[in-house]
Coordinates of C-alpha atoms and ligand atoms in Angstrom, one line a residue:
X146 CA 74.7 78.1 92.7
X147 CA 77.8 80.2 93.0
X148 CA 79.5 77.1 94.7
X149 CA 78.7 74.5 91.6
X150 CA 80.2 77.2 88.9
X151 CA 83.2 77.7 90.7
X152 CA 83.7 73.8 91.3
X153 CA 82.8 72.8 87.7
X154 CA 84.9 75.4 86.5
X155 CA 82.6 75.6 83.7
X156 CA 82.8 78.4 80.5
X157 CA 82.9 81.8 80.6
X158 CA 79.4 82.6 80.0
X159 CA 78.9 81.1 83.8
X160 CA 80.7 83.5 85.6
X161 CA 79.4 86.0 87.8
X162 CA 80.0 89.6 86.4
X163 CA 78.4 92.9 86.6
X164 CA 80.7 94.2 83.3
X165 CA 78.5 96.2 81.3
X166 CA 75.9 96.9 83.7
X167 CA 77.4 99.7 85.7
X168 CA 77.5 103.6 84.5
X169 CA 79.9 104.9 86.6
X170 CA 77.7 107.5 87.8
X171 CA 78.3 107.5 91.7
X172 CA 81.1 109.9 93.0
X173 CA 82.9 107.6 95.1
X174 CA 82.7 107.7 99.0
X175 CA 85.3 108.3 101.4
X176 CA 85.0 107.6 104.2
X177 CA 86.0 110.6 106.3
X178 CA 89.1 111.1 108.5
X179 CA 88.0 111.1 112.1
X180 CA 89.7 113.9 114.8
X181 CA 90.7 113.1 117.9
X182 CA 90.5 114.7 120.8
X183 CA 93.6 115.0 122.1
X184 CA 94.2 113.8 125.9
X185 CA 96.5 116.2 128.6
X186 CA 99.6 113.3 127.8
X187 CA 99.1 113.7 124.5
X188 CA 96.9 110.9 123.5
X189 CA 95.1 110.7 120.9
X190 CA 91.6 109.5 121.5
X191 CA 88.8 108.4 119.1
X192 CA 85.0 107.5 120.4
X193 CA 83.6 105.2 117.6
X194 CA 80.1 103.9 117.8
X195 CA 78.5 101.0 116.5
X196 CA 75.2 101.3 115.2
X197 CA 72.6 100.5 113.0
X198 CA 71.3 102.9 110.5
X199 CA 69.7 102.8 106.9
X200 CA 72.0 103.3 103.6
X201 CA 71.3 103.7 99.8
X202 CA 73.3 101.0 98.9
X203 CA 71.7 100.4 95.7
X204 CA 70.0 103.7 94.0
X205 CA 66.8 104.5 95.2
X206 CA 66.4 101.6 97.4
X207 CA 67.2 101.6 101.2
X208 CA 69.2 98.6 102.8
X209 CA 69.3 98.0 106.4
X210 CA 72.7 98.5 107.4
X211 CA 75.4 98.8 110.3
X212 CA 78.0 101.5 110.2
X213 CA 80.5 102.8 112.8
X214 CA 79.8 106.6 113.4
X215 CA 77.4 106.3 110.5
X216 CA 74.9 104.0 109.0
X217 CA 77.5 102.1 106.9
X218 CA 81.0 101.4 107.1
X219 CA 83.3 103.6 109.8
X220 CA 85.9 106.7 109.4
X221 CA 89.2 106.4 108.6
X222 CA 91.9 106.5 111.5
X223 CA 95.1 108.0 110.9
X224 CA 97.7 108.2 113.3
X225 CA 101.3 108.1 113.2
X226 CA 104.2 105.6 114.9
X227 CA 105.1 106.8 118.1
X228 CA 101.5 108.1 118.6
X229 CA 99.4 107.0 122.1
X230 CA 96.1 106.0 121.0
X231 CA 92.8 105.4 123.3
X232 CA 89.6 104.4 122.2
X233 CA 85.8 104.8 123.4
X234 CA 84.1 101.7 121.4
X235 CA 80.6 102.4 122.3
X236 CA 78.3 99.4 121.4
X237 CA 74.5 101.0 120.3
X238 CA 73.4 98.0 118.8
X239 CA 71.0 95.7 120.6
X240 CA 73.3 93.1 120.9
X241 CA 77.4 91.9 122.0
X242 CA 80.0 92.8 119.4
X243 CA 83.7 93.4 119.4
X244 CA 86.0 95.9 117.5
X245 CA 89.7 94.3 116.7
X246 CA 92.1 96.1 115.3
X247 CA 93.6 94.3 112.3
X248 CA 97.3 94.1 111.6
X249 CA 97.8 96.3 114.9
X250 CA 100.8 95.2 117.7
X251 CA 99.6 95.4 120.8
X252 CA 98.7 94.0 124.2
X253 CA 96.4 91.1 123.7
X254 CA 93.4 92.9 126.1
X255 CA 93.3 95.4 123.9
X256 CA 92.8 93.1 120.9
X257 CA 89.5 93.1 120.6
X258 CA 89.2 89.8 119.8
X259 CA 86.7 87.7 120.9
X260 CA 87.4 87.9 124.6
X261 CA 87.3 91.5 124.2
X262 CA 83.5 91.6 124.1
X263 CA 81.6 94.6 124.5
X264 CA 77.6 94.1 125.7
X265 CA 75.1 96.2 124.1
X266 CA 75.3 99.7 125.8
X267 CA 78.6 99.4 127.0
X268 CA 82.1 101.1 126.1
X269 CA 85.1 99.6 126.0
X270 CA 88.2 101.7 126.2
X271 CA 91.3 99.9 124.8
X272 CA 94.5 102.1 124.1
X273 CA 98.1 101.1 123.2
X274 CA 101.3 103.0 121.7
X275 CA 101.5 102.7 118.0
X276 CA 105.0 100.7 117.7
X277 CA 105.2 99.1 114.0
X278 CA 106.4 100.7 110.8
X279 CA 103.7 102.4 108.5
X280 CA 101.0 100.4 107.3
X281 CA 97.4 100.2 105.9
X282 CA 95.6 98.4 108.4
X283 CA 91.6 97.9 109.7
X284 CA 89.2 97.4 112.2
X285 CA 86.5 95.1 112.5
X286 CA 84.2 93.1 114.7
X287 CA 86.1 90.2 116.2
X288 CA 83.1 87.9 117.9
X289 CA 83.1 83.9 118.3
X290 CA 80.5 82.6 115.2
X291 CA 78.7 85.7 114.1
X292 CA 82.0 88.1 112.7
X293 CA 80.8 86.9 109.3
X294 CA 77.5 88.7 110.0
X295 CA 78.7 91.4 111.4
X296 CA 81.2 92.8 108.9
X297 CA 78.6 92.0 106.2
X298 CA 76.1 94.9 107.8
X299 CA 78.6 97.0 107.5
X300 CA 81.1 97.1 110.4
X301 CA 84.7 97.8 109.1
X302 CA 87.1 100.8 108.5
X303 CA 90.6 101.6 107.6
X304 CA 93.4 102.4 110.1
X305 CA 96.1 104.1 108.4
X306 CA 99.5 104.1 110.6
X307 CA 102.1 106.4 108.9
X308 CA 105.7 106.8 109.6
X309 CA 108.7 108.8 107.5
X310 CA 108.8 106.1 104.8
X311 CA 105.3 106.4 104.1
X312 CA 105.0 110.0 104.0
X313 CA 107.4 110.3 101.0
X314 CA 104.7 108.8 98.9
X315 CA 101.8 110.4 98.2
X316 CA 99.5 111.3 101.6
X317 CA 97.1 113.7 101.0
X318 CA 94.0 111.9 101.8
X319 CA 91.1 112.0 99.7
X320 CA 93.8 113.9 96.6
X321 CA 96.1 111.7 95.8
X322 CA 95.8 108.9 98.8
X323 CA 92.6 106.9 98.3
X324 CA 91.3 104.9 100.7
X325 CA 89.2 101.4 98.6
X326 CA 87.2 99.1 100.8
X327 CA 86.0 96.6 98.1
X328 CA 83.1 94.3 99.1
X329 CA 80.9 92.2 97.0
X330 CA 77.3 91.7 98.2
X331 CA 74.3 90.1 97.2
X332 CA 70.9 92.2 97.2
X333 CA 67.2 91.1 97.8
X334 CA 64.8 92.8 95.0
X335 CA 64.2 95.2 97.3
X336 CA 67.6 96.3 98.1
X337 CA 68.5 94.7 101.4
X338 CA 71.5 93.4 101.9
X339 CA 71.1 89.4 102.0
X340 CA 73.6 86.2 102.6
X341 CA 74.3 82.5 101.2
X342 CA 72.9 80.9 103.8
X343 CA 75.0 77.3 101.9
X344 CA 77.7 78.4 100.4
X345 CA 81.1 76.6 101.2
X346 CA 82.9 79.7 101.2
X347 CA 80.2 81.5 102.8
X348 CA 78.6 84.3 100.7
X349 CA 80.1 85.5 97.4
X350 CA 78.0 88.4 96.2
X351 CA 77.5 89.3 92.2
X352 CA 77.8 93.3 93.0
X353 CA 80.6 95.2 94.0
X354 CA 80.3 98.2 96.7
X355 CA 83.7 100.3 97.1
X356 CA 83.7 102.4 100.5
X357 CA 79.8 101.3 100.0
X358 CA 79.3 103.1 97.1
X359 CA 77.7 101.4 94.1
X360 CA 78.4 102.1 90.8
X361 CA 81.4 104.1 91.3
X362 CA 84.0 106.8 89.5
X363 CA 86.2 108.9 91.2
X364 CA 88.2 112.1 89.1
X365 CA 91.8 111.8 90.2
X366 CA 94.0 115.5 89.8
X367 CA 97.7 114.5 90.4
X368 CA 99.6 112.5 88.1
X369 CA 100.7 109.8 90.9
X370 CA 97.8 108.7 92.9
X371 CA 98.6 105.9 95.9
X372 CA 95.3 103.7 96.3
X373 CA 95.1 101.3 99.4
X374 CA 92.8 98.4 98.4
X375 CA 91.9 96.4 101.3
X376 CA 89.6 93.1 100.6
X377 CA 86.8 93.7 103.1
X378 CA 84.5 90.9 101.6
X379 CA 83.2 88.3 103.3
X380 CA 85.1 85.3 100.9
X381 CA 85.6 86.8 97.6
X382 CA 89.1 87.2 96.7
X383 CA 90.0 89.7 93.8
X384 CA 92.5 89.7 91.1
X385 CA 92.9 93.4 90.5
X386 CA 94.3 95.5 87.4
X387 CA 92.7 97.8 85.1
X388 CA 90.7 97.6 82.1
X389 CA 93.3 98.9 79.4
X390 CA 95.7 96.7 80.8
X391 CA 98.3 99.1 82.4
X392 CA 100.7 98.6 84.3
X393 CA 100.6 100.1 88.1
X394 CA 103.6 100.3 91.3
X395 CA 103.0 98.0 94.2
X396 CA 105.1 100.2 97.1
X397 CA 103.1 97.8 100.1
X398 CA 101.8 95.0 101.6
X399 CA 99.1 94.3 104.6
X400 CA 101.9 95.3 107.0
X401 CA 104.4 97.7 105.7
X402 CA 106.1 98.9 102.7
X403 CA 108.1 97.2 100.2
X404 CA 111.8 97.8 100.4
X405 CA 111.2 99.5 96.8
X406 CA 108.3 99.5 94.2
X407 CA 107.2 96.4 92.3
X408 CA 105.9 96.9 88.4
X409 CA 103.1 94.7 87.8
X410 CA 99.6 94.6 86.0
X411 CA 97.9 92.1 88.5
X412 CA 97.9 91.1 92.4
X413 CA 95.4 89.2 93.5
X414 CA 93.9 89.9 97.4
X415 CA 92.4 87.4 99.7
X416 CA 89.7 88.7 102.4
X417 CA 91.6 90.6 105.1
X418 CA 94.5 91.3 103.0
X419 CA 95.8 94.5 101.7
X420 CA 97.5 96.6 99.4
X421 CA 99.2 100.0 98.7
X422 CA 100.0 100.6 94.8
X423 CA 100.6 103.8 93.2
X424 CA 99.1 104.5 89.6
X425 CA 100.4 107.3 87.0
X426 CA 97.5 108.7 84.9
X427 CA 97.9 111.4 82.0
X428 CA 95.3 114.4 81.4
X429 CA 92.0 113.4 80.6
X430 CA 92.5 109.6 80.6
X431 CA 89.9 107.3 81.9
X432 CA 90.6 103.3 83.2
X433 CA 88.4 101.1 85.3
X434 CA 89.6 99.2 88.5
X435 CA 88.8 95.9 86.9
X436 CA 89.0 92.7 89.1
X437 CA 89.4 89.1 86.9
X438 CA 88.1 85.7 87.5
X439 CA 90.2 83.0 88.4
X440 CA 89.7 79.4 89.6
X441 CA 90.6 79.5 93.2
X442 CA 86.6 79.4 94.0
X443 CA 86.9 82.5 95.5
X444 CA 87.5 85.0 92.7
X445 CA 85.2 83.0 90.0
X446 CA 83.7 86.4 88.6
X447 CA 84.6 89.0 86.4
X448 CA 83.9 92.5 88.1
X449 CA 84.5 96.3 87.3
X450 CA 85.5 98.0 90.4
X451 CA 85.3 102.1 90.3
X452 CA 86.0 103.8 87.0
X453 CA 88.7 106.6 87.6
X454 CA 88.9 109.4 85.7
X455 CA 91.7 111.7 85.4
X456 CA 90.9 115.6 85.2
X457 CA 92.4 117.6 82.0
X458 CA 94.8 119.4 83.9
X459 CA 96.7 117.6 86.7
X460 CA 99.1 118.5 89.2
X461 CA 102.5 116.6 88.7
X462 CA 103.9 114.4 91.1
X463 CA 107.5 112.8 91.0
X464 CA 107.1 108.9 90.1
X465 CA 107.3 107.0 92.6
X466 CA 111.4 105.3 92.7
X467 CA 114.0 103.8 94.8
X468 CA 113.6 102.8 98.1
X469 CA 110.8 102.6 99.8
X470 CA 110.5 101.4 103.4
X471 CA 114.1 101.3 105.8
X472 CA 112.7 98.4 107.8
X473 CA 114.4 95.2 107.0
X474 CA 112.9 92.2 105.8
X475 CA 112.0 89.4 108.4
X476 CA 114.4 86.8 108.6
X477 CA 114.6 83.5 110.5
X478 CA 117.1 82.7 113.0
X479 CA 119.2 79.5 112.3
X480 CA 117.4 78.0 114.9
X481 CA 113.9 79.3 114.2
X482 CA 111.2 77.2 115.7
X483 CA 109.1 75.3 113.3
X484 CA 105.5 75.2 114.0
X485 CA 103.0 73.3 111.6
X486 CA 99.3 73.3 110.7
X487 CA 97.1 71.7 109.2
X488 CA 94.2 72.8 107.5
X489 CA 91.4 70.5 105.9
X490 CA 88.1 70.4 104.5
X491 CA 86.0 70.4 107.5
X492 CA 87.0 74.1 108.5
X493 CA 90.0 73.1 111.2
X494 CA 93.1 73.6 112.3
X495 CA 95.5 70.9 113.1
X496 CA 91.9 68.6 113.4
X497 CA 90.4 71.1 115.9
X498 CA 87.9 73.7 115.8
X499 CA 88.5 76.5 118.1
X500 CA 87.3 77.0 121.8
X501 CA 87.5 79.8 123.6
X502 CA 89.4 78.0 126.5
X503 CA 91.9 76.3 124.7
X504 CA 95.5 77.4 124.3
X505 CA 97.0 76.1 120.9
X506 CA 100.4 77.4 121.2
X507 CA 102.2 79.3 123.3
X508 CA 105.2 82.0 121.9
X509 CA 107.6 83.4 123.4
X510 CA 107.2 87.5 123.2
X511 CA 109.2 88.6 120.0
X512 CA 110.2 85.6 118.6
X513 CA 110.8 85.0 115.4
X514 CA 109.6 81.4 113.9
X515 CA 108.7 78.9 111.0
X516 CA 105.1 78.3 110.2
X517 CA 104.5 75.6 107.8
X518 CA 100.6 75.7 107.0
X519 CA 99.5 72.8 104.9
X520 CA 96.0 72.8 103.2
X521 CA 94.7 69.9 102.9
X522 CA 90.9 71.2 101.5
X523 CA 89.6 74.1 99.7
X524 CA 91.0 77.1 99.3
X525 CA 91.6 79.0 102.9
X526 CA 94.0 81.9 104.3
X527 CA 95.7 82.5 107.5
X528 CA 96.2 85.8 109.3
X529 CA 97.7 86.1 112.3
X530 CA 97.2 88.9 115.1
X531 CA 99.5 91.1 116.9
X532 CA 102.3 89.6 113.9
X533 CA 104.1 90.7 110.7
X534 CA 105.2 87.9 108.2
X535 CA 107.1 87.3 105.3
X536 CA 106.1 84.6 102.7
X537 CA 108.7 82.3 102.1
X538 CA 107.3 79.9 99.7
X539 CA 104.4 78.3 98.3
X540 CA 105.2 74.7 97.4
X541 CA 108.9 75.2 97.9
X542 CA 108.7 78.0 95.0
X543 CA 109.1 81.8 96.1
X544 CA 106.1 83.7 96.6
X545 CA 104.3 85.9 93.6
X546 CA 106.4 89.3 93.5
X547 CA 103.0 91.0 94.7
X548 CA 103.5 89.3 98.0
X549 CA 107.1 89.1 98.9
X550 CA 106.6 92.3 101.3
X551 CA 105.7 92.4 105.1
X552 CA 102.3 90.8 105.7
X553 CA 99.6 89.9 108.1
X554 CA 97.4 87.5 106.2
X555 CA 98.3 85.5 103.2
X556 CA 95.9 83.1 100.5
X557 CA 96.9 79.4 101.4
X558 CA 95.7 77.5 97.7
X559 CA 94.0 74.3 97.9
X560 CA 96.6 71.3 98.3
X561 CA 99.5 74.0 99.5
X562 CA 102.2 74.1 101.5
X563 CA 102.9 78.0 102.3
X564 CA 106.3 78.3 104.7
X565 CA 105.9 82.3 106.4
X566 CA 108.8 83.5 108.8
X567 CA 106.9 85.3 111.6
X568 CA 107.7 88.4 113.8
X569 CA 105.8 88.1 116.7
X570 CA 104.6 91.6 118.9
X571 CA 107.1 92.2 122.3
X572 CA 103.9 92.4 124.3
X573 CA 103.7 89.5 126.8
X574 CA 100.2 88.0 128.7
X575 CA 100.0 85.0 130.0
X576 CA 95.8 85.5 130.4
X577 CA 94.8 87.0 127.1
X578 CA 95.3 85.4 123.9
X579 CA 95.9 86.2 120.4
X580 CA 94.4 84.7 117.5
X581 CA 95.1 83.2 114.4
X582 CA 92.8 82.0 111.8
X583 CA 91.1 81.5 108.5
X584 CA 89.8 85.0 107.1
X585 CA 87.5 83.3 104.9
X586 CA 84.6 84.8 107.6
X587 CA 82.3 81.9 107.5
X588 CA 85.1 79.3 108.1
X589 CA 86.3 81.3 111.1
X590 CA 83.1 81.9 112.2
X591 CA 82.7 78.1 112.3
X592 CA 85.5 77.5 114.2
X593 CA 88.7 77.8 112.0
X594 CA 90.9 79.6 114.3
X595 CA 93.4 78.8 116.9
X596 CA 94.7 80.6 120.1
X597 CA 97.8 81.9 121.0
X598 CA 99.8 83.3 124.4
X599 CA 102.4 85.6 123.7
X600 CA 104.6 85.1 127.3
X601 CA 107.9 86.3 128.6
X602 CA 110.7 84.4 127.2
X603 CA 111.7 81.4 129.2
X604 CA 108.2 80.9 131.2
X605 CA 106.6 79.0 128.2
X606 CA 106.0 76.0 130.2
X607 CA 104.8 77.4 133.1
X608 CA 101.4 78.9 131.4
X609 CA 98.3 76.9 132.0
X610 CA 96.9 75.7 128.7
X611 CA 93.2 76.4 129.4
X612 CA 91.7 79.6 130.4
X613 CA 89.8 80.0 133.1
X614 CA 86.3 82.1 132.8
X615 CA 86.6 82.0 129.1
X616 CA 89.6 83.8 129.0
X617 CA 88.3 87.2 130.4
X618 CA 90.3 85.9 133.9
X619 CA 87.3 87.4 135.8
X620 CA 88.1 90.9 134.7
X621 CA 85.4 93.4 133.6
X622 CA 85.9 94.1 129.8
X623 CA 85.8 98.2 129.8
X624 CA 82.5 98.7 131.4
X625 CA 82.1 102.3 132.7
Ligands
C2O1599 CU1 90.8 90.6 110.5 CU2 91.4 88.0 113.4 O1 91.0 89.3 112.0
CU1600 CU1 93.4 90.5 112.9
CU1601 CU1 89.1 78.9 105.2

């Protein structure tokens, strides 16, 4: 149904919408900061559980969910650069899953992709030093053909890394640093949480949950309030702004901040992708996080978001100017390798699907290269693990000025070439891969994903291209 509107591209009385349905009556969620304890070298460690629980998702009806440390959704990570992180991922569901830490650099084992599995029962204990510049990034589950499922019952949360660019903006979470997970979903009658079992694009729902609330407002008390919108849908991509048309700062992108703020009154963001803008509000004032329909078959709807109102006295807070973020922008060496790929209607990637024993490509540790990706059907994205890009073009043409920053996943359109520059992570392995892959989580899940070896530089051709014992080279995978 939802596939044949958005294909027809029919009228506007055929578009999926909830405007004019919703009361804003639901104080938005947040989901709360979690403490570490802190280890005797100073580590910071976090035990997160996955679970399965029961949520009011919609009022007075109770949805079957899965949470992280609660029945839906997970806490919010905070940690800063330079900071040792471990983790105890504690699987309590009855059956495998994987956490991977999205838009994190950091040795492949400790991905948590899908070699990184983690049986029912079991804890797996994965810990790196935090080594990138500031960034809102996420976690989800990571496992070969059932992610899709997965993050839809509820298994995702926000990871925010922050450094001394970010903290000049505002940072006090919960005030005037708002974490919103936006997912669409579709409901049974009696509340429970339910999937397109055809669609192309896997499911596209026709109600909005942000940080799993529905029906949301939230009362904002500074004048400069920094959002982080991160697209945790399964497919749906969103083309944000607000409902009396205002304009808004965009200060960053999935994997950093901008060199300085960008005006603009739209962005759009693809699953996996996200966003840091800072909005100004005056006492009193009321606007609604509004997302529009476009034709891109993943944002064909016309959805109000979370109504924010701002209280009649608020605390000022110097706009938000100059520069932003002292990292410099990727460039390309003269010689950059050129790597293409090829994506097409039958869910692959330069005409494979993926296997779990299969090397695609094999980088040297911190290079810097070319990707070309080239979409020959539907619409798709790419993200790429343990990596930070910069768009170069789209169709030869620069980039939209809401992604021209540091990135980690990027919306390839149908019939596209997009050209990124790449800045791969330092850590080398020749036995654990990294991926790369359509976000879109039904095409992934059906094999739209390719695997890469980050190796020393120089040893590139001396890497086996398969992987023995599915990639897990025989090694337990954090039992205790
Ligand atoms: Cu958000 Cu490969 O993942
Ligand atoms: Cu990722
Ligand atoms: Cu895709």
């Amino acid at each position: 149904m939802l596939l044949m509107i958005s294909l027809a591209g029919c009228g506007k009385e055929d578009i999926v919408t909830n405007v004019g349905k919703l009361d804003f009556d639901q104080p938005l969620k947040l989901p709360p900061l979690i403490e570490p304890t802190i280890e005797s070298d100073g580590t910071k460690n976090f035990t997160l559980t996955m679970q399965s629980g029961e949520t009011e998702l919609l009022p007075g009806k109770i949805a079957d969910t899965w949470g992280i440390n609660g029945a839906y959704l997970g806490p919010t990570i905070r940690v800063s650069r330079g900071d040792k992180v471990s983790f105890n991922v504690v699987n309590s569901l009855n059956e495998p899953s994987t956490l991977h830490w999205h838009g994190m650099r950091l040795p492949a084992k400790m991905d948590g992709g899908p070699h990184q599995m983690v049986d029912a029962g079991e804890t797996w204990t994965p810990h790196w030093t935090i080594d990138q510049p500031s960034a809102t990034t996420w976690y989800h589950p990571h496992l070969h053909g059932k992610t899709a499922q997965h993050v839809y019952k509820g298994l995702a949360g926000m990871f925010i890394i922050d450094d001394e660019d970010s903290k000049k903006l505002p940072s006090e979470y919960g005030v005037d640093d708002i974490p919103l997970i936006i997912q669409d979903k579709l409901f049974t009658n009696e509340g429970q949480l339910t999937e397109d079992e055809e669609g192309v694009f896997g499911t596209l729902g026709d109600e909005i949950l942000v940080n799993g609330t529905y029906d949301p407002y939230l009362e904002v008390k500074t004048s400069q309030v920094r959002f982080r919108l991160l697209n945790g849908s399964n497919a749906r991509a969103y083309n944000f702004g607000f409902s009396d048309g205002r304009a808004f700062k965009l200060v960053g992108n999935d994997a950093g901040l901008l060199e300085e703020p960008v005006t603009l009154e739209r962005f759009m963001l693809s699953p996996g992708e996200r966003a840091e803008i800072v909005v100004e509000f005056e006492p009193g004032e009321e606007t609604v996080l509004h997302s529009f329909s476009g034709n891109t078959g993943l944002d064909n709807g016309e959805f109000d978001l979370v109504k924010i109102v701002a209280a009649s006295e608020l605390e000022e807070s110097a706009p938000v100017t100059g520069q932003l973020s002292s990292v410099p922008p990727i460039e390309a060496p003269k010689d950059a390798r050129v790597r293409q790929f090829k994506l097409t209607m039958e869910n692959k990637i330069n005409d494979k699907l993926m296997d779990m024993y299969r090397i695609d490509e094999v980088v040297p540790a911190g290079a810097t290269e070319i990707w070309e990706i080239n979409n020959f059907g539907w619409s798709h994205n790419f993200h790429i693990h343990n990596a930070a890009f910069r768009v170069l073009d789209i169709n030869d043409k620069p980039p939209s000025e809401y992604e021209r920053g540091r990135k980690d996943t990027v919306f390839i359109p149908n019939g596209s070439k997009v050209r990124i520059v790449v800045e791969f992570g330092k850590h080398a392995d020749p036995n654990f891969p990294f991926m790369y892959h359509c976000h879109l989580l039904r095409h992934e899940d059906d094999g739209m994903m390719g695997q890469f070896l980050l190796v020393e530089p120089g040893t590139e051709s001396e890497v086996p291209t398969t992987l023995p014992n599915n990639g897990t080279s025989g090694e337990h995978q954090g039992h205790h």
